[in-house]
Tab-separated table of C-alpha atoms in Angstrom:
chain	number	residue	atom	x	y	z
A	955	MET	CA	-0.685	14.028	16.427
A	956	GLU	CA	-3.500	12.603	14.328
A	957	VAL	CA	-2.356	10.294	11.534
A	958	ILE	CA	-3.169	10.962	7.918
A	959	LYS	CA	-5.452	8.310	6.459
A	960	GLU	CA	-5.975	9.086	2.780
A	961	ALA	CA	-3.837	9.146	-0.340
A	962	ILE	CA	-4.286	9.793	-4.037
A	963	ILE	CA	-2.107	7.809	-6.429
A	964	LEU	CA	-1.774	9.250	-9.935
A	965	ALA	CA	-2.072	6.042	-11.927
A	966	GLY	CA	-3.201	7.272	-15.340
A	967	GLY	CA	0.161	7.071	-17.112
A	968	LEU	CA	0.434	5.609	-20.611
A	969	GLY	CA	4.057	4.511	-20.300
A	970	THR	CA	5.066	6.171	-23.592
A	971	ARG	CA	8.788	6.037	-22.804
A	972	LEU	CA	8.511	2.345	-21.922
A	973	LYS	CA	7.154	1.264	-25.303
A	974	GLY	CA	9.150	-1.712	-26.453
A	975	VAL	CA	9.526	-2.802	-22.821
A	976	ILE	CA	5.833	-2.975	-21.916
A	977	SER	CA	2.846	-2.630	-24.215
A	978	ASP	CA	-0.929	-2.379	-24.036
A	979	ILE	CA	-1.087	-1.926	-20.271
A	980	PRO	CA	-1.177	1.160	-18.020
A	981	LYS	CA	2.264	2.080	-16.712
A	982	PRO	CA	1.325	1.373	-13.033
A	983	LEU	CA	0.723	-2.251	-14.062
A	984	ALA	CA	4.232	-2.610	-15.498
A	985	PRO	CA	5.542	-5.879	-14.014
A	986	ILE	CA	8.339	-5.717	-11.462
A	987	SER	CA	9.674	-9.175	-10.725
A	988	GLY	CA	6.352	-10.604	-11.894
A	989	LYS	CA	4.080	-8.257	-9.921
A	990	PRO	CA	2.587	-4.908	-11.027
A	991	PHE	CA	4.462	-1.821	-9.864
A	992	LEU	CA	1.300	-0.512	-8.229
A	993	ILE	CA	1.143	-3.471	-5.841
A	994	TYR	CA	4.467	-2.402	-4.337
A	995	MET	CA	3.058	1.075	-3.698
A	996	LEU	CA	-0.104	-0.297	-2.108
A	997	GLU	CA	1.899	-2.720	0.006
A	998	TYR	CA	4.027	0.155	1.277
A	999	LEU	CA	1.010	2.360	2.017
A	1000	ASN	CA	-0.523	-0.530	3.909
A	1001	THR	CA	2.433	-0.415	6.331
A	1002	GLN	CA	2.057	3.347	6.839
A	1003	LYS	CA	-1.273	3.454	8.744
A	1004	LEU	CA	-3.267	4.668	5.764
A	1005	GLU	CA	-6.860	3.497	5.360
A	1006	ARG	CA	-8.130	4.839	2.032
A	1007	VAL	CA	-6.545	5.208	-1.401
A	1008	VAL	CA	-8.028	6.945	-4.427
A	1009	LEU	CA	-6.502	5.641	-7.641
A	1010	SER	CA	-6.611	8.349	-10.304
A	1011	VAL	CA	-6.861	6.325	-13.490
A	1012	GLY	CA	-7.494	6.877	-17.181
A	1013	TYR	CA	-5.830	4.786	-19.862
A	1014	LYS	CA	-7.208	1.228	-19.751
A	1015	HIS	CA	-8.481	1.871	-16.219
A	1016	GLU	CA	-10.561	-1.306	-16.373
A	1017	MET	CA	-7.362	-3.337	-16.151
A	1018	ILE	CA	-6.364	-1.604	-12.910
A	1019	GLU	CA	-9.851	-1.988	-11.446
A	1020	GLN	CA	-9.854	-5.677	-12.338
A	1021	ALA	CA	-6.404	-6.184	-10.811
A	1022	PHE	CA	-7.113	-4.499	-7.460
A	1023	GLY	CA	-10.859	-4.202	-6.934
A	1024	ASN	CA	-11.971	-2.168	-3.922
A	1025	GLN	CA	-9.631	-3.515	-1.244
A	1026	TYR	CA	-5.957	-4.243	-0.817
A	1027	LYS	CA	-5.313	-5.712	2.619
A	1028	ASN	CA	-6.281	-2.911	5.058
A	1029	LEU	CA	-6.625	-0.293	2.322
A	1030	HIS	CA	-10.015	0.627	0.911
A	1031	ILE	CA	-9.665	1.566	-2.777
A	1032	GLN	CA	-11.761	4.014	-4.766
A	1033	TYR	CA	-11.307	5.075	-8.387
A	1034	SER	CA	-11.301	8.533	-9.932
A	1035	ILE	CA	-11.673	7.953	-13.669
A	1036	GLU	CA	-10.556	10.425	-16.337
A	1037	THR	CA	-12.651	10.039	-19.488
A	1038	GLU	CA	-10.053	12.195	-21.259
A	1039	PRO	CA	-6.549	13.282	-20.209
A	1040	LEU	CA	-6.793	16.125	-17.682
A	1041	GLY	CA	-3.123	16.656	-16.883
A	1042	THR	CA	-1.668	15.977	-13.442
A	1043	GLY	CA	-3.489	18.925	-11.919
A	1044	GLY	CA	-6.831	18.076	-13.454
A	1045	ALA	CA	-6.461	14.488	-12.277
A	1046	ILE	CA	-5.805	15.630	-8.696
A	1047	LYS	CA	-8.701	18.100	-8.824
A	1048	LEU	CA	-11.083	15.341	-9.967
A	1049	ALA	CA	-9.797	12.824	-7.402
A	1050	MET	CA	-10.087	15.376	-4.582
A	1051	ASP	CA	-13.876	14.997	-4.755
A	1052	LYS	CA	-13.456	11.544	-3.210
A	1053	ILE	CA	-11.302	12.716	-0.278
A	1054	VAL	CA	-13.359	12.949	2.919
A	1055	GLY	CA	-10.702	14.317	5.302
A	1056	SER	CA	-9.060	17.725	5.513
A	1057	GLU	CA	-5.678	16.680	4.106
A	1058	VAL	CA	-4.322	14.091	1.725
A	1059	LEU	CA	-1.070	12.554	0.523
A	1060	ILE	CA	-0.492	12.535	-3.234
A	1061	LEU	CA	1.888	10.096	-4.911
A	1062	ASN	CA	3.001	9.557	-8.492
A	1063	GLY	CA	2.033	6.117	-9.731
A	1064	ASP	CA	5.305	5.485	-11.558
A	1065	SER	CA	7.852	6.302	-8.863
A	1066	PHE	CA	8.556	5.273	-5.293
A	1067	ILE	CA	10.504	6.824	-2.445
A	1068	GLU	CA	11.074	5.174	0.903
A	1069	VAL	CA	9.807	7.705	3.445
A	1070	ASN	CA	7.884	7.545	6.713
A	1071	LEU	CA	4.636	9.095	5.544
A	1072	GLN	CA	3.296	9.748	9.038
A	1073	GLU	CA	6.486	11.593	9.988
A	1074	PHE	CA	6.155	13.593	6.776
A	1075	ASN	CA	2.548	14.361	7.742
A	1076	SER	CA	3.554	15.439	11.276
A	1077	SER	CA	6.392	17.612	9.986
A	1078	SER	CA	4.068	19.337	7.516
A	1079	LYS	CA	1.498	20.057	10.216
A	1080	ASN	CA	4.124	21.301	12.662
A	1081	LYS	CA	5.239	23.819	10.035
A	1082	ASN	CA	1.600	24.816	9.416
A	1083	ALA	CA	2.222	24.000	5.770
A	1084	GLN	CA	-0.630	24.179	3.289
A	1085	PHE	CA	1.475	22.049	0.983
A	1086	ALA	CA	4.705	20.081	1.328
A	1087	ILE	CA	6.994	18.050	-0.923
A	1088	VAL	CA	9.246	15.098	-0.134
A	1089	LEU	CA	12.679	15.954	-1.548
A	1090	LYS	CA	15.490	13.594	-2.450
A	1091	GLU	CA	19.143	14.577	-2.896
A	1092	MET	CA	20.727	13.100	-6.031
A	1093	THR	CA	24.090	13.406	-7.761
A	1094	HIS	CA	25.166	13.630	-11.414
A	1095	PHE	CA	21.833	13.726	-13.216
A	1096	ASN	CA	20.005	15.609	-15.976
A	1097	ARG	CA	16.659	13.840	-15.959
A	1098	TYR	CA	14.986	15.941	-13.259
A	1099	GLY	CA	14.522	19.573	-12.426
A	1100	THR	CA	15.917	20.702	-9.089
A	1101	VAL	CA	14.307	22.299	-6.059
A	1102	GLU	CA	15.981	24.946	-3.916
A	1103	PHE	CA	14.918	25.272	-0.291
A	1104	ASP	CA	16.241	26.722	2.954
A	1105	GLY	CA	15.718	23.644	5.112
A	1106	GLN	CA	12.022	24.372	5.469
A	1107	LYS	CA	10.537	26.590	2.757
A	1108	ILE	CA	10.690	25.948	-0.985
A	1109	LEU	CA	12.590	28.805	-2.618
A	1110	CYS	CA	12.647	27.927	-6.292
A	1111	PHE	CA	12.022	25.285	-8.949
A	1112	ASN	CA	14.695	24.943	-11.636
A	1113	GLU	CA	14.356	23.424	-15.097
A	1114	LYS	CA	16.046	20.161	-16.053
A	1115	LYS	CA	19.759	20.431	-16.743
A	1116	THR	CA	22.933	18.519	-15.964
A	1117	VAL	CA	23.887	19.048	-12.320
A	1118	LYS	CA	26.469	17.483	-10.008
A	1119	LYS	CA	24.208	17.527	-6.974
A	1120	GLY	CA	20.715	18.757	-6.187
A	1121	TRP	CA	17.374	18.155	-4.532
A	1122	ILE	CA	14.622	16.711	-6.708
A	1123	ASN	CA	10.870	16.588	-6.264
A	1124	SER	CA	10.200	12.919	-5.433
A	1125	GLY	CA	6.531	13.112	-6.449
A	1126	VAL	CA	5.136	12.710	-2.904
A	1127	TYR	CA	3.061	15.582	-1.539
A	1128	PHE	CA	1.068	16.647	1.523
A	1129	LEU	CA	-1.878	18.874	0.613
A	1130	LYS	CA	-4.620	20.546	2.611
A	1131	LYS	CA	-7.890	20.036	0.767
A	1132	ASP	CA	-9.521	23.361	1.674
A	1133	PHE	CA	-6.433	25.303	0.568
A	1134	PHE	CA	-6.359	23.577	-2.819
A	1135	GLU	CA	-10.074	24.166	-3.319
A	1136	THR	CA	-9.775	27.919	-2.659
A	1137	LEU	CA	-7.570	28.260	-5.754
A	1138	SER	CA	-9.081	28.552	-9.203
A	1139	PHE	CA	-8.019	26.016	-11.827
A	1140	PRO	CA	-9.338	24.967	-15.236
A	1141	GLU	CA	-10.532	21.421	-15.805
A	1142	LYS	CA	-7.248	20.473	-17.459
A	1143	PHE	CA	-3.951	21.723	-16.079
A	1144	SER	CA	-0.430	20.770	-15.057
A	1145	PHE	CA	0.040	20.421	-11.304
A	1146	GLU	CA	3.738	21.127	-11.693
A	1147	LYS	CA	3.465	24.251	-13.868
A	1148	GLU	CA	0.173	25.783	-12.733
A	1149	PHE	CA	0.278	24.927	-9.036
A	1150	LEU	CA	3.828	24.263	-7.823
A	1151	GLU	CA	5.689	26.816	-9.915
A	1152	LYS	CA	2.897	29.389	-9.785
A	1153	TYR	CA	2.139	29.461	-6.057
A	1154	TYR	CA	5.339	28.457	-4.207
A	1155	SER	CA	6.413	32.086	-3.728
A	1156	GLU	CA	2.948	33.291	-2.715
A	1157	TYR	CA	2.389	30.626	-0.055
A	1158	ASP	CA	4.712	28.745	2.295
A	1159	PHE	CA	5.378	25.483	0.489
A	1160	SER	CA	7.462	23.237	2.715
A	1161	GLY	CA	10.233	20.770	1.887
A	1162	TYR	CA	10.870	17.489	3.695
A	1163	VAL	CA	14.028	15.494	3.001
A	1164	SER	CA	14.110	11.728	2.685
A	1165	ASN	CA	17.355	9.807	2.346
A	1166	GLY	CA	15.463	6.625	1.531
A	1167	TYR	CA	15.542	4.525	-1.615
A	1168	PHE	CA	14.107	6.203	-4.733
A	1169	ILE	CA	13.176	4.738	-8.118
A	1170	ASP	CA	11.294	6.139	-11.107
A	1171	ILE	CA	10.293	3.483	-13.641
A	1172	GLY	CA	9.570	6.006	-16.404
A	1173	ILE	CA	12.548	5.043	-18.588
A	1174	PRO	CA	13.779	1.552	-19.558
A	1175	GLU	CA	17.100	1.818	-17.688
A	1176	ASP	CA	15.452	2.529	-14.338
A	1177	TYR	CA	12.649	0.079	-15.047
A	1178	ASP	CA	15.336	-2.583	-15.382
A	1179	LYS	CA	16.962	-1.424	-12.124
A	1180	ALA	CA	13.629	-1.704	-10.338
A	1181	GLN	CA	13.392	-5.407	-11.248
A	1182	LYS	CA	16.304	-6.177	-8.949
A	1183	GLU	CA	16.053	-3.459	-6.331
A	1184	LEU	CA	12.395	-2.829	-5.515
A	1185	PRO	CA	11.462	-6.362	-4.336
A	1186	ALA	CA	14.313	-6.132	-1.798
A	1187	ILE	CA	12.915	-2.865	-0.442
A	1188	ILE	CA	9.208	-3.817	-0.391
A	1189	ARG	CA	8.425	-7.425	0.299
A	1190	ILE	CA	4.988	-8.471	-0.898
A	1191	THR	CA	3.351	-10.614	1.773
A	1192	ALA	CA	0.357	-12.848	1.315
């Protein structure tokens, strides 16, 4: 099956919850063991047969452009620049203009999950999915909403609450470009509220489980964890 070659990384985060830990830099540049978080994501994508990455940027985007330029190893980098905050959905809609293929992977720029992206791509295509989510099972948490699914199809999205065990949305998606573009969205919108939660019951949104390592650097506690754990998972090579 044909490999997927393009990805969008949502890298416009301000890092509000990390104030006091980092300051005056975009969240994707938050240092992990002396290197920006985003470099770990690009390094991982470089091992996954991808060729092109669109960085969706906003806050202090010049710093990200200066740090990475237009190439990281085998990855060609383009930038989709928000001149004002558009929400996650608006950012994806704007970045989609730079996608040349028929499908794309979308990743949050402040979290990482260890998953074989080409297997995820193949699974999504085999299910004829218009859209698919990488899910991660977690225990004893209240920070994330949960996702219910039947082993293939997404059944429901639940609000954040304390749970003993549940599947969470890892922030990695497979999306068919033509499907997304047939839907009508405003310029600014939430991908989670106005796409995921609105359309999952109308269309067959697929779930794909990864048991790999997961980290979200959005809060200081997990940012500290990432300092020790992430460099052991993704080794930055010269």
